[in-house]
Short mmCIF file of C-alpha atoms and ligand atoms in Angstrom, two decimals:
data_model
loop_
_atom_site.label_atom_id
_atom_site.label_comp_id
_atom_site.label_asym_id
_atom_site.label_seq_id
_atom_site.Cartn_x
_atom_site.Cartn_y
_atom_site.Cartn_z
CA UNK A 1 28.40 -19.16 -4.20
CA UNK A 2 26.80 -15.69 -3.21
CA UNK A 3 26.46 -14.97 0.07
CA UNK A 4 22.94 -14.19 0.89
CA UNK A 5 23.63 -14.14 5.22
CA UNK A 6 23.23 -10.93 5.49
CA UNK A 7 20.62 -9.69 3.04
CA UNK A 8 16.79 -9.41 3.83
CA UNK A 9 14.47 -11.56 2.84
CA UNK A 10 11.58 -9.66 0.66
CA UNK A 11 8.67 -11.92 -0.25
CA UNK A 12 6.19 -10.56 -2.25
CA UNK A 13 2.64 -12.47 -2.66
CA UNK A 14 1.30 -12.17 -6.28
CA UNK A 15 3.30 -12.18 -8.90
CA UNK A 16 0.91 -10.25 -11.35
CA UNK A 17 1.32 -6.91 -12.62
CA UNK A 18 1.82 -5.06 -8.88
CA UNK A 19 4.29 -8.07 -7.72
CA UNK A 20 6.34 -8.22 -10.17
CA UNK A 21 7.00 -4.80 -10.71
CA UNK A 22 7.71 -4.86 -6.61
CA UNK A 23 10.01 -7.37 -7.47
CA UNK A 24 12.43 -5.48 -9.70
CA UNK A 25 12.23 -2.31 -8.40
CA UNK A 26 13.62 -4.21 -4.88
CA UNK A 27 16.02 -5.56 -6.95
CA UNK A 28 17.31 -2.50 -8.91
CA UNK A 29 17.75 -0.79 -4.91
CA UNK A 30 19.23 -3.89 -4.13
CA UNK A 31 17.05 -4.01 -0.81
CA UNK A 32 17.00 -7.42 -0.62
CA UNK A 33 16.46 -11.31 -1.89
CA UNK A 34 13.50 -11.76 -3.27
CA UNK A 35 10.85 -14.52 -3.74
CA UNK A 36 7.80 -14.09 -5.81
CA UNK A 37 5.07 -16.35 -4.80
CA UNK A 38 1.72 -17.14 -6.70
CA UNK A 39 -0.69 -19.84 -7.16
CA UNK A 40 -0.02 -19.85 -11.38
CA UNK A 41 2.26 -22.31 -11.95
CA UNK A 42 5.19 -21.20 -13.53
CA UNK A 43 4.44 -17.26 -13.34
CA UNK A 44 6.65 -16.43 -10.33
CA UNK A 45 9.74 -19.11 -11.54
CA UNK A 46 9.50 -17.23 -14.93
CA UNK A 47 9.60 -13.71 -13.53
CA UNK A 48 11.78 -14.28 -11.49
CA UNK A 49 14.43 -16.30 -13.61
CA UNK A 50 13.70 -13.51 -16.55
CA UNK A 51 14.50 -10.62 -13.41
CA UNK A 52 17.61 -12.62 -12.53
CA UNK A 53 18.76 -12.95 -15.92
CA UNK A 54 19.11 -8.95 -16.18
CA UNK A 55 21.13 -8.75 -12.79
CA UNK A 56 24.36 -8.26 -14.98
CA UNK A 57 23.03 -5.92 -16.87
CA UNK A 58 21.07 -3.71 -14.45
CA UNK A 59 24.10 -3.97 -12.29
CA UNK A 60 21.97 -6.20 -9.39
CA UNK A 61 23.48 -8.98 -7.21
CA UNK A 62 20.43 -10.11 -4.89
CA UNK A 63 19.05 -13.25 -5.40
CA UNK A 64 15.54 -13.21 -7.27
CA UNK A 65 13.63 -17.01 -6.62
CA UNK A 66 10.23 -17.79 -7.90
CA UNK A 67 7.57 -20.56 -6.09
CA UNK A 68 4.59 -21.85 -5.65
CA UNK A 69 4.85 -23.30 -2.62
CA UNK A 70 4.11 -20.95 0.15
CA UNK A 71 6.14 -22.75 2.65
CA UNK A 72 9.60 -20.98 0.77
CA UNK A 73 8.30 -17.78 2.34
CA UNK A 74 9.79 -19.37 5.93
CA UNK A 75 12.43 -16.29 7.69
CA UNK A 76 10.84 -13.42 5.69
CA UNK A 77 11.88 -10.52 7.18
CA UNK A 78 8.88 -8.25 4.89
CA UNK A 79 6.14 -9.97 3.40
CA UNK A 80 3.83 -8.32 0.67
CA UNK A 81 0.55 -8.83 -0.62
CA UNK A 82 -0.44 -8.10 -4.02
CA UNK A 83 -1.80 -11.31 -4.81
CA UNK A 84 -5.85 -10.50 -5.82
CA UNK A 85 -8.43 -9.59 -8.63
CA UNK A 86 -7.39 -5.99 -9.88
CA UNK A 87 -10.02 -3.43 -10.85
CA UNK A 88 -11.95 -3.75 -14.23
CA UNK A 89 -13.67 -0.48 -15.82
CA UNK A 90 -16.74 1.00 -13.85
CA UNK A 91 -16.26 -1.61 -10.99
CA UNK A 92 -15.64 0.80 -7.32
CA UNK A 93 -12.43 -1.07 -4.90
CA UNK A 94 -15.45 -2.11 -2.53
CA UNK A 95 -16.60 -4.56 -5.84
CA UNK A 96 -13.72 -6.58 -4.76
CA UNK A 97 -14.52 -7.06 -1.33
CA UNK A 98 -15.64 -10.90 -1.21
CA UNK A 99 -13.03 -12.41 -4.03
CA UNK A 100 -10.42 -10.64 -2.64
CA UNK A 101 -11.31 -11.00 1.03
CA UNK A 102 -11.32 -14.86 0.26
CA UNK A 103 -8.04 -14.57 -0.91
CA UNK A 104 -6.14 -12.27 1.95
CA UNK A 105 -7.33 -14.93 4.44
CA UNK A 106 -6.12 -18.07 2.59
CA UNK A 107 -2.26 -15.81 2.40
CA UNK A 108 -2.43 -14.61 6.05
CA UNK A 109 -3.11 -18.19 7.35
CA UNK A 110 -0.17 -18.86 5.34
CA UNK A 111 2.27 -15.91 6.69
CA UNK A 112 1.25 -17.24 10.00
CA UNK A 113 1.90 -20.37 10.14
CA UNK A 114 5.65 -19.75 8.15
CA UNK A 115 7.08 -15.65 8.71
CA UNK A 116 5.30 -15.62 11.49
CA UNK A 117 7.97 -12.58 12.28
CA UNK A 118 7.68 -11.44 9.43
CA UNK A 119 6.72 -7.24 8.72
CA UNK A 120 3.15 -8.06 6.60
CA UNK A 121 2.03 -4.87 3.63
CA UNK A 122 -1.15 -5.34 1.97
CA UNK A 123 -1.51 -3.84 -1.21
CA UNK A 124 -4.91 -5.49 -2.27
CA UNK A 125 -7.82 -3.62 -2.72
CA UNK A 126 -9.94 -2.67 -1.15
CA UNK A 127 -6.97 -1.49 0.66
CA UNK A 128 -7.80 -0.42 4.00
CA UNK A 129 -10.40 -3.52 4.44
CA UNK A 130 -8.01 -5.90 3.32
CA UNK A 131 -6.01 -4.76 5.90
CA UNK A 132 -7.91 -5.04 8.66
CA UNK A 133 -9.05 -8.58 7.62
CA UNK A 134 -5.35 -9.31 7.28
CA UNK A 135 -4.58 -7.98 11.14
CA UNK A 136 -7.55 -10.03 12.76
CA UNK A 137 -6.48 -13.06 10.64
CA UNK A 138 -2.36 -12.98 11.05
CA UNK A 139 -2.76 -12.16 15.25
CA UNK A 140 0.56 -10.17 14.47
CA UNK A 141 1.07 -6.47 16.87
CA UNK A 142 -0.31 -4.05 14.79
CA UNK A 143 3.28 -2.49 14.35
CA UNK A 144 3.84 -5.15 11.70
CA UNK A 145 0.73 -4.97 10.10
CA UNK A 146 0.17 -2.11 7.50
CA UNK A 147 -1.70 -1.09 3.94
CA UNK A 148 0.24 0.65 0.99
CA UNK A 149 -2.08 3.61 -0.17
CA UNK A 150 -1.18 7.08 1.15
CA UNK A 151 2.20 6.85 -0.25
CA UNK A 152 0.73 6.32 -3.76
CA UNK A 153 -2.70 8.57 -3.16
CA UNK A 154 0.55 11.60 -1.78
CA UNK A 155 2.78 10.69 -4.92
CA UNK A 156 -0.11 10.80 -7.53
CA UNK A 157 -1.06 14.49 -5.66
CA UNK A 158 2.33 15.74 -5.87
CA UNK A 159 2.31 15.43 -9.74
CA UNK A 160 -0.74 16.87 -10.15
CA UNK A 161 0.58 19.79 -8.25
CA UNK A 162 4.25 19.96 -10.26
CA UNK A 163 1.89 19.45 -13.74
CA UNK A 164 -0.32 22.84 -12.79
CA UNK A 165 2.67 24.61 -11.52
CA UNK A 166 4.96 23.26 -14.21
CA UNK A 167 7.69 22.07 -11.58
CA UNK A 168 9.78 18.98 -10.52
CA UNK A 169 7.15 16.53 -8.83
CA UNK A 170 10.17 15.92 -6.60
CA UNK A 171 9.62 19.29 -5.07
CA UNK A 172 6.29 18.48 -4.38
CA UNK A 173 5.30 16.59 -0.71
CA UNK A 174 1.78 16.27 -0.62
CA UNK A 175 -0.03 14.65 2.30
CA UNK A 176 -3.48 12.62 1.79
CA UNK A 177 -5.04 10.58 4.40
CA UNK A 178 -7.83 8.50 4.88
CA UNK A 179 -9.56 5.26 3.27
CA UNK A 180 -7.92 4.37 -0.06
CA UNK A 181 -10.84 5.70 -2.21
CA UNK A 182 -13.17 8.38 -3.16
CA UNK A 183 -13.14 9.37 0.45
CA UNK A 184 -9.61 9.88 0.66
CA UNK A 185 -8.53 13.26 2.42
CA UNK A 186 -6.19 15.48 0.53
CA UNK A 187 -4.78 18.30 2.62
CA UNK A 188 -3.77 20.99 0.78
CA UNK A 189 -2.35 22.93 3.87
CA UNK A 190 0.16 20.15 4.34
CA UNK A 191 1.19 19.82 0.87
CA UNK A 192 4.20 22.13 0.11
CA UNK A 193 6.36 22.80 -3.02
CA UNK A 194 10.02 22.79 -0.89
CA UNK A 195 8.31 24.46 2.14
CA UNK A 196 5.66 26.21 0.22
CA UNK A 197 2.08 25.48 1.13
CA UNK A 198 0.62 25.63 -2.33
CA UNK A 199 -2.12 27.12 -0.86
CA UNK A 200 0.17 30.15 -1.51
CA UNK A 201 0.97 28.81 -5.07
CA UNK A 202 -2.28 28.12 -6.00
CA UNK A 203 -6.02 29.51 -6.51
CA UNK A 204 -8.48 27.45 -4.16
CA UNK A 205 -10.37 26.31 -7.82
CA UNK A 206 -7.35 24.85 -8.90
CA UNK A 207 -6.92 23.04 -5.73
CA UNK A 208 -9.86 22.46 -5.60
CA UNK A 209 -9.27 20.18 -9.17
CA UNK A 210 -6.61 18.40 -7.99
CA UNK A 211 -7.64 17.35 -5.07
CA UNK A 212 -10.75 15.84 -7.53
CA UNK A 213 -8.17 14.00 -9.46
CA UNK A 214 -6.06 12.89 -6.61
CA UNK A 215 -9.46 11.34 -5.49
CA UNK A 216 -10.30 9.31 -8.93
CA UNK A 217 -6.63 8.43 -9.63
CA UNK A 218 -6.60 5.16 -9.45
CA UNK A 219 -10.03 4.88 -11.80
CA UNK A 220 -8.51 7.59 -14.51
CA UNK A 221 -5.57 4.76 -15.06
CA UNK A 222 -8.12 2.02 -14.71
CA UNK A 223 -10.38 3.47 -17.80
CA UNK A 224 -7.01 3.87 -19.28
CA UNK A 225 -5.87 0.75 -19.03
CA UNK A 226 -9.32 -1.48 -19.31
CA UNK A 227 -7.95 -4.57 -18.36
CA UNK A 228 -6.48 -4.37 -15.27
CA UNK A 229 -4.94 -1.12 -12.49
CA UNK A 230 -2.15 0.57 -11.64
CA UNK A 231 0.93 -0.60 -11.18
CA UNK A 232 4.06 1.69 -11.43
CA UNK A 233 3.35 3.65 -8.77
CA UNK A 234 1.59 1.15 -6.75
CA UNK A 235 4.64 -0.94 -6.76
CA UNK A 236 7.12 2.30 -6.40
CA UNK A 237 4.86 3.02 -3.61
CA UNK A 238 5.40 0.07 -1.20
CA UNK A 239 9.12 -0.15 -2.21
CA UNK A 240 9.47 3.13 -0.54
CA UNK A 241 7.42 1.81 2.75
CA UNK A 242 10.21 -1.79 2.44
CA UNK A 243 12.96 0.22 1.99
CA UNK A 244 12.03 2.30 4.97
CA UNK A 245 11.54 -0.46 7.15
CA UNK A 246 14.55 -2.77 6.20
CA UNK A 247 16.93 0.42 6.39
CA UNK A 248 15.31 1.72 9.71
CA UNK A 249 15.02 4.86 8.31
CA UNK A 250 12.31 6.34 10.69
CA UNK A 251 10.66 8.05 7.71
CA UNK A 252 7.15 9.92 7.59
CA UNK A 253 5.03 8.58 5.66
CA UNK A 254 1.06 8.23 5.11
CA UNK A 255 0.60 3.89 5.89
CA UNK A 256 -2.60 2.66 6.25
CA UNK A 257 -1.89 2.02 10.02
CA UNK A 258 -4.27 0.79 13.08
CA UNK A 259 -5.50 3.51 15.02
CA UNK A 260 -5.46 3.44 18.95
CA UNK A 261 -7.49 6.72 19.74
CA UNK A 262 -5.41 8.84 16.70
CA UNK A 263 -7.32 11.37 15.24
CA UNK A 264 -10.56 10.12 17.79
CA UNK A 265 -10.53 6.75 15.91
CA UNK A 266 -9.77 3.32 17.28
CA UNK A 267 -9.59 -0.31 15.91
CA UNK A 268 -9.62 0.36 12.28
CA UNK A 269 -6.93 0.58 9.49
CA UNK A 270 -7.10 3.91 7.52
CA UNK A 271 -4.79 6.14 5.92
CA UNK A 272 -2.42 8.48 8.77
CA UNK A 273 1.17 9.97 8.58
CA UNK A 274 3.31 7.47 10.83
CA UNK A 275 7.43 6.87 11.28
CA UNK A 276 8.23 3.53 9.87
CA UNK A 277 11.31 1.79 11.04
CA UNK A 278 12.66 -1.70 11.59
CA UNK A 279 10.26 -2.65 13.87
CA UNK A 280 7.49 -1.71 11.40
CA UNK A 281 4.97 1.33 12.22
CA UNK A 282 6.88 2.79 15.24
CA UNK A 283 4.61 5.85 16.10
CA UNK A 284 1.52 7.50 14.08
CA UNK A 285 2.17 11.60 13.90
CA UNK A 286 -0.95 13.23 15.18
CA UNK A 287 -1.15 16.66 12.50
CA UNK A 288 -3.81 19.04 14.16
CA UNK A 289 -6.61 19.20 11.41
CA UNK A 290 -9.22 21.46 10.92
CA UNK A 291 -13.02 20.88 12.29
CA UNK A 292 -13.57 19.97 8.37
CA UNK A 293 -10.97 17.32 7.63
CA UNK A 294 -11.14 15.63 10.36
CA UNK A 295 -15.10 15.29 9.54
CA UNK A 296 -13.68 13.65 6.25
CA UNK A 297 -11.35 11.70 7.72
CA UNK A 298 -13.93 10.08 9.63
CA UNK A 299 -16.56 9.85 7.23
CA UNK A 300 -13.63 8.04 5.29
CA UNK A 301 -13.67 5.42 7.79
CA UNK A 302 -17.06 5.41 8.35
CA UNK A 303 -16.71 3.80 4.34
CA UNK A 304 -14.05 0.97 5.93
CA UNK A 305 -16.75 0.06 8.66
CA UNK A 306 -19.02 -0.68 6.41
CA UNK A 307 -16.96 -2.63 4.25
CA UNK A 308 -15.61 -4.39 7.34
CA UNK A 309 -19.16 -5.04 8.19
CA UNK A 310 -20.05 -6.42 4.81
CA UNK A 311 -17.25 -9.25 5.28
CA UNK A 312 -18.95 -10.14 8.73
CA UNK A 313 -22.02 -10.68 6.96
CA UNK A 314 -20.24 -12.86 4.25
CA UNK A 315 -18.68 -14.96 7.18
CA UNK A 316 -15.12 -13.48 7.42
CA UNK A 317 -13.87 -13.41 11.12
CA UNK A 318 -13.51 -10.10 12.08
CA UNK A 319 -14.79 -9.37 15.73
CA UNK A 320 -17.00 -6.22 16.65
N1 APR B 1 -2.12 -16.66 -3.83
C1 APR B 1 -1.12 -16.11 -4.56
N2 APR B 1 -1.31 -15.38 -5.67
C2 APR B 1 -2.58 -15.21 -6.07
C3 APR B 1 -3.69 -15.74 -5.38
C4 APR B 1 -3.41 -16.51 -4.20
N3 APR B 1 -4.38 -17.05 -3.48
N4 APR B 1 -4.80 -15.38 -6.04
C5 APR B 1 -4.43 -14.63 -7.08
N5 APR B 1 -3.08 -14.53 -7.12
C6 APR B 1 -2.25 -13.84 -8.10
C7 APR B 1 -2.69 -14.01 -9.55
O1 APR B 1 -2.32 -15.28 -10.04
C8 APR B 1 -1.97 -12.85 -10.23
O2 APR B 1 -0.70 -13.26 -10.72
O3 APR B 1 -2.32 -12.42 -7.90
C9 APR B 1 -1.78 -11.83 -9.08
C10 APR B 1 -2.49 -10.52 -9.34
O4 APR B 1 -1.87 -9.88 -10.39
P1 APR B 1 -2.63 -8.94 -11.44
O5 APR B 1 -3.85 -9.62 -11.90
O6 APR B 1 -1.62 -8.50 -12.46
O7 APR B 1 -3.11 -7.70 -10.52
P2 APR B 1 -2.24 -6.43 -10.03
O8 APR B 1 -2.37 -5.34 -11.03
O9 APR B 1 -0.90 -6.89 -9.64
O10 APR B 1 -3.10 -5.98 -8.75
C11 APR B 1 -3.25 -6.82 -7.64
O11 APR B 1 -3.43 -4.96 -6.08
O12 APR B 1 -3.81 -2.65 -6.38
C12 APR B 1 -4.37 -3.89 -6.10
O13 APR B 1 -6.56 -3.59 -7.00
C13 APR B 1 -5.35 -4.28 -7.16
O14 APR B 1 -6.33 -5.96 -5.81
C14 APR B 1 -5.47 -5.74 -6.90
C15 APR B 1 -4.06 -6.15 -6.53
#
């Protein structure tokens, strides 16, 4: 019998293309066991059996479950969220809003009432609503509430960077904060090539281009794909925020995290550099922005009010 005392318990909710991925990419790290829950019967028990059956192969010895019942999700230490319609062709993340909003509330009642301790990462779009429908419905300390998006807006930046320069993305840290959208705020003077600002490596036109990219990443792989979104880096994305967390690494990295007077904004979710640890978001790093970009970052969440205030409207309890 394995002994699974001592490992964490990942859940991840939805086990489409974003969950699943999750899934082995915790297991290849070994961060964890895992449970894959979704409403389509058979879906997560398949996955997961077909993940399982390549532990000896892949070299893996966590245990990989799959369920439909939510109640298995009981002791998770991390809980994510991918479960929700993904993006079609010409429809924007706000489209979205009332399927997926439906959806969020029905899991969070859920993660209350069973990992009610439990470290809760919403990947569902649109993200940095989601999220804030998710914190009002779970009741958790915003700590343990959180959105994956800056990670993957940062990562897709950083190879747009490496392409132009013709470099190893993994020299590239780029920093983007903000709503998870066309509003998103790439700063260019935080994003260095090993300590490099590339505003020293690059013309402001160029920049300029991929900060345009950065922006529609997410719909360039959509039109791509035309049947569903992103997952890769989605998924790589908020294995990188788990891992963090479960190891207590005290990393910096951009979260979609509550603000509390940050950056002059307070009570909303939205994109900002923060330490994650094993007690979730332990402190959000205030960067000293120019007149401009902070004028986009909160025109960015002036976008996640709205949205916030379209779910009101539909009936969705979120106070003022
Ligand atoms: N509970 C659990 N699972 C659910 C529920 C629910 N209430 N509703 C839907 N699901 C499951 C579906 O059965 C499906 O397996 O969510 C999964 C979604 O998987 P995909 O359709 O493959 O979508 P994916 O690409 O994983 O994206 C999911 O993440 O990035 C966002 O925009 C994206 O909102 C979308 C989400």
């Amino acid at each position: 019998m394995i002994n699974t005392l001592s490992r964490p318990k990942i859940v991840s909710i939805g086990a489409g293309n974003i969950g699943a991925t999750f899934a082995q990419y915790c297991a290849e790290m070994s961060l964890g066991d895992i449970l894959l829950l979704d409403i389509v019967e058979g879906l997560p028990q398949g996955k997961a059996l077909d993940l399982a059956q390549a532990s000896s192969i892949r070299g893996y010895s966590v245990r990989i479950m799959g369920s439909n019942d939510f109640s298995d999700m009981k002791d998770a230490d991390i809980v994510v969220v991918s479960a929700g319609f993904p993006r079609k062709p010409g429809m924007s993340r706000l489209d979205l809003l009332e399927k997926n909003g439906k959806i969020i509330s029905e899991i969070c009642e859920n993660i209350k009432s069973y990992a009610p301790n439990s470290i809760v990462i919403i990947i569902t779009n649109p993200l940095d609503i989601m999220v804030q429908l998710a914190y009002h419905i779970l009741g958790f300390p915003p700590k343990r509430v959180m959105g994956m998006a800056g990670i993957l807006d940062s990562a897709r930046m950083s190879l747009f960077v490496a392409s132009e320069l013709e470099i190893d993305p993994t020299q590239v840290n780029a920093m983007v904060l903000g709503s998870h959208g066309d509003l998103m705020v790439p700063l260019p003077d935080y994003t260095c090539v090993n300590g490099i600002p590339i505003t020293q490596l690059l013309s402001k036109e160029k920049i300029e281009k991929i900060i345009e990219r950065t922006r529609k990443g997410g719909a360039e792989i959509v039109s791509l794909l035309k049947t569903g979104s992103a997952y890769y880096a989605p998924s790589a994305s908020a294995v990188r925020m788990v891992k963090a967390i479960l190891q207590d690494e005290k990393s910096v990295l951009p979260c979609a995290v509550y603000a509390n007077g940050e950056y002059q904004i307070t009570g909303y979710f939205v994109g900002l550099p923060c330490v994650l640890g094993r007690v979730g978001v332990e402190k959000i790093i205030e960067l000293p922005l120019t007149q401009e970009k902070l004028k986009e970052l909160h025109y960015s969440v002036e976008e996640v009010k709205q949205g916030i205030k379209q779910l009101r409207e539909l009936g969705f309890p979120i106070p003022q």
